[in-house]
Amino acid sequence: MAQVYAGAGGRLPENRAQMFHAFVDTLLEREEKRHPDEWIGFQRQKEALSTLAYAMKMERGRGTTVERAWAEDRLRRAMPGCDPRGMLYLTSSATLTDLDESSVRFYHQLLQEYFAAREMGRRAAAGGSLMRYWSPDRWWEPSGWEETAILMIGMEENATALLEKVAGVNPIVSARYLLE
């Protein structure tokens, strides 16, 4: 965060989503210099982490740790041509994920939420329904997707349309976005 602050001339981004975006870019830029021969492009790594974080939330609930074999399988299926081991090595070097021989986890749950929000936003932009995250007959009950949705909205340059779309499914999340 100190590097993001210094790099932006002594100002922090306007919201958490923009902060995470700058934070992730700072870490990936550092690693690109350290691993030029093994480097996989920024967008490809972000796409991989977004796919993984979303699958972890969708299939595994709120946990931040999964089996390494499971993570590699999800990356292989979602991203044809992806080298899951190389990808996880680079994201671990960037201190976005932590891995050992048997498990993978995001260093912080909010990093997982940020990457899941990227995928959630991609799906929403492609016409995916937001109702899958909150049951229409119990929309007011927390589902674990609230922070993800707030980050997703914060990623938009002009969030009005997306904010209205979320408000139609869960007005509490929209109100939280506006307050936070």
PDB file of C-alpha atoms in Angstrom:
ATOM      1  CA  MET A   1       0.000   0.000   0.000  1.00  0.00           C
ATOM      2  CA  ALA A   2       2.897   2.342   0.686  1.00  0.00           C
ATOM      3  CA  GLN A   3       4.164   1.792  -2.863  1.00  0.00           C
ATOM      4  CA  VAL A   4       0.692   2.466  -4.283  1.00  0.00           C
ATOM      5  CA  TYR A   5       0.467   5.644  -2.191  1.00  0.00           C
ATOM      6  CA  ALA A   6       3.919   6.854  -3.244  1.00  0.00           C
ATOM      7  CA  GLY A   7       3.361   5.903  -6.893  1.00  0.00           C
ATOM      8  CA  ALA A   8       0.136   7.926  -6.991  1.00  0.00           C
ATOM      9  CA  GLY A   9       1.803  11.083  -5.724  1.00  0.00           C
ATOM     10  CA  GLY A  10       0.702  10.730  -2.118  1.00  0.00           C
ATOM     11  CA  ARG A  11      -2.910   9.817  -2.795  1.00  0.00           C
ATOM     12  CA  LEU A  12      -4.742   6.546  -2.365  1.00  0.00           C
ATOM     13  CA  PRO A  13      -7.326   5.298  -4.882  1.00  0.00           C
ATOM     14  CA  GLU A  14     -10.965   6.292  -4.302  1.00  0.00           C
ATOM     15  CA  ASN A  15     -12.267   2.883  -3.223  1.00  0.00           C
ATOM     16  CA  ARG A  16     -11.154  -0.614  -2.175  1.00  0.00           C
ATOM     17  CA  ALA A  17     -11.518  -2.097  -5.650  1.00  0.00           C
ATOM     18  CA  GLN A  18      -9.238   0.540  -7.160  1.00  0.00           C
ATOM     19  CA  MET A  19      -6.817   0.054  -4.255  1.00  0.00           C
ATOM     20  CA  PHE A  20      -6.629  -3.683  -4.894  1.00  0.00           C
ATOM     21  CA  HIS A  21      -6.190  -3.076  -8.616  1.00  0.00           C
ATOM     22  CA  ALA A  22      -3.197  -0.799  -7.982  1.00  0.00           C
ATOM     23  CA  PHE A  23      -1.814  -3.148  -5.305  1.00  0.00           C
ATOM     24  CA  VAL A  24      -1.992  -6.203  -7.591  1.00  0.00           C
ATOM     25  CA  ASP A  25      -0.433  -4.321 -10.503  1.00  0.00           C
ATOM     26  CA  THR A  26       2.427  -3.155  -8.259  1.00  0.00           C
ATOM     27  CA  LEU A  27       3.170  -6.720  -7.143  1.00  0.00           C
ATOM     28  CA  LEU A  28       2.953  -8.139 -10.670  1.00  0.00           C
ATOM     29  CA  GLU A  29       5.209  -5.420 -12.082  1.00  0.00           C
ATOM     30  CA  ARG A  30       7.797  -6.293  -9.434  1.00  0.00           C
ATOM     31  CA  GLU A  31       7.640  -9.978 -10.358  1.00  0.00           C
ATOM     32  CA  GLU A  32       7.841  -9.339 -14.083  1.00  0.00           C
ATOM     33  CA  LYS A  33      11.284  -7.830 -13.465  1.00  0.00           C
ATOM     34  CA  ARG A  34      12.350 -10.743 -11.259  1.00  0.00           C
ATOM     35  CA  HIS A  35      11.102 -13.543 -13.566  1.00  0.00           C
ATOM     36  CA  PRO A  36      11.380 -12.307 -17.168  1.00  0.00           C
ATOM     37  CA  ASP A  37      12.038 -15.763 -18.647  1.00  0.00           C
ATOM     38  CA  GLU A  38       9.064 -17.429 -16.931  1.00  0.00           C
ATOM     39  CA  TRP A  39       6.723 -14.459 -17.137  1.00  0.00           C
ATOM     40  CA  ILE A  40       3.075 -14.949 -18.073  1.00  0.00           C
ATOM     41  CA  GLY A  41       1.259 -11.724 -19.020  1.00  0.00           C
ATOM     42  CA  PHE A  42      -0.534  -9.560 -16.468  1.00  0.00           C
ATOM     43  CA  GLN A  43      -3.981 -10.150 -17.914  1.00  0.00           C
ATOM     44  CA  ARG A  44      -3.483 -13.902 -18.100  1.00  0.00           C
ATOM     45  CA  GLN A  45      -2.443 -14.053 -14.437  1.00  0.00           C
ATOM     46  CA  LYS A  46      -5.343 -11.850 -13.371  1.00  0.00           C
ATOM     47  CA  GLU A  47      -7.708 -14.009 -15.403  1.00  0.00           C
ATOM     48  CA  ALA A  48      -6.315 -17.157 -13.771  1.00  0.00           C
ATOM     49  CA  LEU A  49      -6.626 -15.754 -10.263  1.00  0.00           C
ATOM     50  CA  SER A  50     -10.126 -14.476 -11.003  1.00  0.00           C
ATOM     51  CA  THR A  51     -11.184 -17.889 -12.286  1.00  0.00           C
ATOM     52  CA  LEU A  52      -9.663 -19.607  -9.268  1.00  0.00           C
ATOM     53  CA  ALA A  53     -11.075 -17.193  -6.667  1.00  0.00           C
ATOM     54  CA  TYR A  54     -14.559 -17.381  -8.165  1.00  0.00           C
ATOM     55  CA  ALA A  55     -14.492 -21.187  -8.288  1.00  0.00           C
ATOM     56  CA  MET A  56     -13.292 -21.296  -4.694  1.00  0.00           C
ATOM     57  CA  LYS A  57     -16.229 -19.153  -3.566  1.00  0.00           C
ATOM     58  CA  MET A  58     -18.790 -20.846  -5.781  1.00  0.00           C
ATOM     59  CA  GLU A  59     -17.755 -24.431  -5.139  1.00  0.00           C
ATOM     60  CA  ARG A  60     -16.044 -24.270  -1.774  1.00  0.00           C
ATOM     61  CA  GLY A  61     -17.900 -21.552   0.093  1.00  0.00           C
ATOM     62  CA  ARG A  62     -16.041 -18.958   2.121  1.00  0.00           C
ATOM     63  CA  GLY A  63     -12.705 -20.716   2.590  1.00  0.00           C
ATOM     64  CA  THR A  64      -9.468 -19.269   1.290  1.00  0.00           C
ATOM     65  CA  THR A  65      -7.523 -22.553   1.071  1.00  0.00           C
ATOM     66  CA  VAL A  66      -7.995 -25.396  -1.409  1.00  0.00           C
ATOM     67  CA  GLU A  67      -6.074 -28.499  -2.398  1.00  0.00           C
ATOM     68  CA  ARG A  68      -3.382 -27.741  -4.936  1.00  0.00           C
ATOM     69  CA  ALA A  69      -4.611 -30.500  -7.284  1.00  0.00           C
ATOM     70  CA  TRP A  70      -8.112 -28.990  -7.212  1.00  0.00           C
ATOM     71  CA  ALA A  71      -6.764 -25.503  -8.032  1.00  0.00           C
ATOM     72  CA  GLU A  72      -4.608 -26.812 -10.878  1.00  0.00           C
ATOM     73  CA  ASP A  73      -7.557 -28.745 -12.305  1.00  0.00           C
ATOM     74  CA  ARG A  74      -9.827 -25.652 -12.218  1.00  0.00           C
ATOM     75  CA  LEU A  75      -7.178 -23.558 -13.969  1.00  0.00           C
ATOM     76  CA  ARG A  76      -6.562 -26.244 -16.599  1.00  0.00           C
ATOM     77  CA  ARG A  77     -10.298 -26.544 -17.375  1.00  0.00           C
ATOM     78  CA  ALA A  78     -11.064 -22.826 -17.359  1.00  0.00           C
ATOM     79  CA  MET A  79      -7.989 -21.682 -19.251  1.00  0.00           C
ATOM     80  CA  PRO A  80      -6.939 -23.965 -22.094  1.00  0.00           C
ATOM     81  CA  GLY A  81      -3.199 -23.872 -22.631  1.00  0.00           C
ATOM     82  CA  CYS A  82      -2.566 -22.644 -19.097  1.00  0.00           C
ATOM     83  CA  ASP A  83       0.386 -24.112 -17.204  1.00  0.00           C
ATOM     84  CA  PRO A  84      -1.201 -24.239 -13.741  1.00  0.00           C
ATOM     85  CA  ARG A  85       2.056 -24.970 -11.933  1.00  0.00           C
ATOM     86  CA  GLY A  86       3.855 -22.056 -13.595  1.00  0.00           C
ATOM     87  CA  MET A  87       0.902 -19.771 -13.016  1.00  0.00           C
ATOM     88  CA  LEU A  88       0.675 -20.641  -9.331  1.00  0.00           C
ATOM     89  CA  TYR A  89       4.437 -20.255  -8.948  1.00  0.00           C
ATOM     90  CA  LEU A  90       4.320 -16.708 -10.340  1.00  0.00           C
ATOM     91  CA  THR A  91       1.272 -15.671  -8.296  1.00  0.00           C
ATOM     92  CA  SER A  92       2.957 -17.069  -5.198  1.00  0.00           C
ATOM     93  CA  SER A  93       6.159 -15.160  -6.006  1.00  0.00           C
ATOM     94  CA  ALA A  94       4.021 -12.022  -6.217  1.00  0.00           C
ATOM     95  CA  THR A  95       2.673 -12.821  -2.717  1.00  0.00           C
ATOM     96  CA  LEU A  96      -0.883 -12.971  -4.022  1.00  0.00           C
ATOM     97  CA  THR A  97      -1.184 -16.664  -3.261  1.00  0.00           C
ATOM     98  CA  ASP A  98       0.606 -18.972  -0.890  1.00  0.00           C
ATOM     99  CA  LEU A  99       1.246 -22.520  -2.002  1.00  0.00           C
ATOM    100  CA  ASP A 100       2.917 -25.658  -0.826  1.00  0.00           C
ATOM    101  CA  GLU A 101       2.921 -29.189  -2.190  1.00  0.00           C
ATOM    102  CA  SER A 102      -0.663 -29.852  -1.135  1.00  0.00           C
ATOM    103  CA  SER A 103      -2.556 -26.546  -0.921  1.00  0.00           C
ATOM    104  CA  VAL A 104      -3.133 -23.110  -2.404  1.00  0.00           C
ATOM    105  CA  ARG A 105      -4.556 -20.123  -0.605  1.00  0.00           C
ATOM    106  CA  PHE A 106      -4.887 -16.410  -1.163  1.00  0.00           C
ATOM    107  CA  TYR A 107      -2.689 -14.399   1.198  1.00  0.00           C
ATOM    108  CA  HIS A 108      -5.713 -12.460   2.350  1.00  0.00           C
ATOM    109  CA  GLN A 109      -9.422 -13.112   2.009  1.00  0.00           C
ATOM    110  CA  LEU A 110      -9.949  -9.649   0.515  1.00  0.00           C
ATOM    111  CA  LEU A 111      -7.535 -10.562  -2.298  1.00  0.00           C
ATOM    112  CA  GLN A 112      -9.718 -13.578  -3.006  1.00  0.00           C
ATOM    113  CA  GLU A 113     -12.810 -11.343  -2.909  1.00  0.00           C
ATOM    114  CA  TYR A 114     -11.164  -8.885  -5.316  1.00  0.00           C
ATOM    115  CA  PHE A 115     -10.325 -11.564  -7.862  1.00  0.00           C
ATOM    116  CA  ALA A 116     -13.737 -13.235  -7.500  1.00  0.00           C
ATOM    117  CA  ALA A 117     -15.284  -9.777  -8.090  1.00  0.00           C
ATOM    118  CA  ARG A 118     -13.420  -9.504 -11.392  1.00  0.00           C
ATOM    119  CA  GLU A 119     -14.994 -12.769 -12.555  1.00  0.00           C
ATOM    120  CA  MET A 120     -18.385 -11.822 -11.136  1.00  0.00           C
ATOM    121  CA  GLY A 121     -18.203  -8.569 -13.116  1.00  0.00           C
ATOM    122  CA  ARG A 122     -17.184 -10.399 -16.287  1.00  0.00           C
ATOM    123  CA  ARG A 123     -20.184 -12.685 -15.914  1.00  0.00           C
ATOM    124  CA  ALA A 124     -22.559  -9.799 -15.177  1.00  0.00           C
ATOM    125  CA  ALA A 125     -21.284  -7.895 -18.233  1.00  0.00           C
ATOM    126  CA  ALA A 126     -21.922 -11.002 -20.346  1.00  0.00           C
ATOM    127  CA  GLY A 127     -25.567 -10.980 -19.218  1.00  0.00           C
ATOM    128  CA  GLY A 128     -25.295 -13.368 -16.282  1.00  0.00           C
ATOM    129  CA  SER A 129     -27.955 -13.027 -13.623  1.00  0.00           C
ATOM    130  CA  LEU A 130     -27.008 -11.621 -10.239  1.00  0.00           C
ATOM    131  CA  MET A 131     -29.881 -13.576  -8.706  1.00  0.00           C
ATOM    132  CA  ARG A 132     -27.614 -16.598  -8.436  1.00  0.00           C
ATOM    133  CA  TYR A 133     -25.802 -14.904  -5.544  1.00  0.00           C
ATOM    134  CA  TRP A 134     -28.903 -14.125  -3.460  1.00  0.00           C
ATOM    135  CA  SER A 135     -32.071 -16.159  -3.282  1.00  0.00           C
ATOM    136  CA  PRO A 136     -35.010 -14.008  -4.482  1.00  0.00           C
ATOM    137  CA  ASP A 137     -37.152 -15.067  -1.528  1.00  0.00           C
ATOM    138  CA  ARG A 138     -34.377 -14.392   1.025  1.00  0.00           C
ATOM    139  CA  TRP A 139     -32.257 -11.705  -0.650  1.00  0.00           C
ATOM    140  CA  TRP A 140     -31.708  -9.882   2.657  1.00  0.00           C
ATOM    141  CA  GLU A 141     -29.805 -12.810   4.180  1.00  0.00           C
ATOM    142  CA  PRO A 142     -26.008 -12.712   3.784  1.00  0.00           C
ATOM    143  CA  SER A 143     -24.782 -15.198   1.204  1.00  0.00           C
ATOM    144  CA  GLY A 144     -21.046 -14.506   1.325  1.00  0.00           C
ATOM    145  CA  TRP A 145     -21.129 -12.592  -1.983  1.00  0.00           C
ATOM    146  CA  GLU A 146     -21.745  -9.145  -0.519  1.00  0.00           C
ATOM    147  CA  GLU A 147     -18.118  -7.929  -0.342  1.00  0.00           C
ATOM    148  CA  THR A 148     -17.455  -9.463  -3.750  1.00  0.00           C
ATOM    149  CA  ALA A 149     -20.341  -7.472  -5.240  1.00  0.00           C
ATOM    150  CA  ILE A 150     -19.211  -4.234  -3.568  1.00  0.00           C
ATOM    151  CA  LEU A 151     -15.741  -4.680  -5.061  1.00  0.00           C
ATOM    152  CA  MET A 152     -17.262  -5.545  -8.451  1.00  0.00           C
ATOM    153  CA  ILE A 153     -19.265  -2.308  -8.484  1.00  0.00           C
ATOM    154  CA  GLY A 154     -16.184  -0.335  -7.424  1.00  0.00           C
ATOM    155  CA  MET A 155     -14.257  -1.597 -10.456  1.00  0.00           C
ATOM    156  CA  GLU A 156     -16.624   0.155 -12.850  1.00  0.00           C
ATOM    157  CA  GLU A 157     -15.634   3.537 -14.221  1.00  0.00           C
ATOM    158  CA  ASN A 158     -19.317   4.468 -14.332  1.00  0.00           C
ATOM    159  CA  ALA A 159     -21.053   2.191 -11.847  1.00  0.00           C
ATOM    160  CA  THR A 160     -24.596   3.542 -12.223  1.00  0.00           C
ATOM    161  CA  ALA A 161     -25.989   0.779 -14.452  1.00  0.00           C
ATOM    162  CA  LEU A 162     -24.352  -2.011 -12.466  1.00  0.00           C
ATOM    163  CA  LEU A 163     -25.407  -0.432  -9.174  1.00  0.00           C
ATOM    164  CA  GLU A 164     -29.004  -0.369 -10.400  1.00  0.00           C
ATOM    165  CA  LYS A 165     -28.730  -3.988 -11.521  1.00  0.00           C
ATOM    166  CA  VAL A 166     -27.472  -5.033  -8.072  1.00  0.00           C
ATOM    167  CA  ALA A 167     -30.148  -2.909  -6.359  1.00  0.00           C
ATOM    168  CA  GLY A 168     -32.802  -4.885  -8.232  1.00  0.00           C
ATOM    169  CA  VAL A 169     -31.529  -8.094  -6.641  1.00  0.00           C
ATOM    170  CA  ASN A 170     -30.119  -6.901  -3.310  1.00  0.00           C
ATOM    171  CA  PRO A 171     -30.718  -3.253  -2.345  1.00  0.00           C
ATOM    172  CA  ILE A 172     -28.725  -3.700   0.875  1.00  0.00           C
ATOM    173  CA  VAL A 173     -25.542  -4.374  -1.104  1.00  0.00           C
ATOM    174  CA  SER A 174     -26.180  -1.315  -3.275  1.00  0.00           C
ATOM    175  CA  ALA A 175     -26.669   0.829  -0.208  1.00  0.00           C
ATOM    176  CA  ARG A 176     -23.481  -0.545   1.370  1.00  0.00           C
ATOM    177  CA  TYR A 177     -21.568   0.299  -1.817  1.00  0.00           C
ATOM    178  CA  LEU A 178     -22.803   3.888  -1.692  1.00  0.00           C
ATOM    179  CA  LEU A 179     -21.944   4.210   2.014  1.00  0.00           C
ATOM    180  CA  GLU A 180     -18.552   2.531   1.819  1.00  0.00           C
TER     181      GLU A 180
END
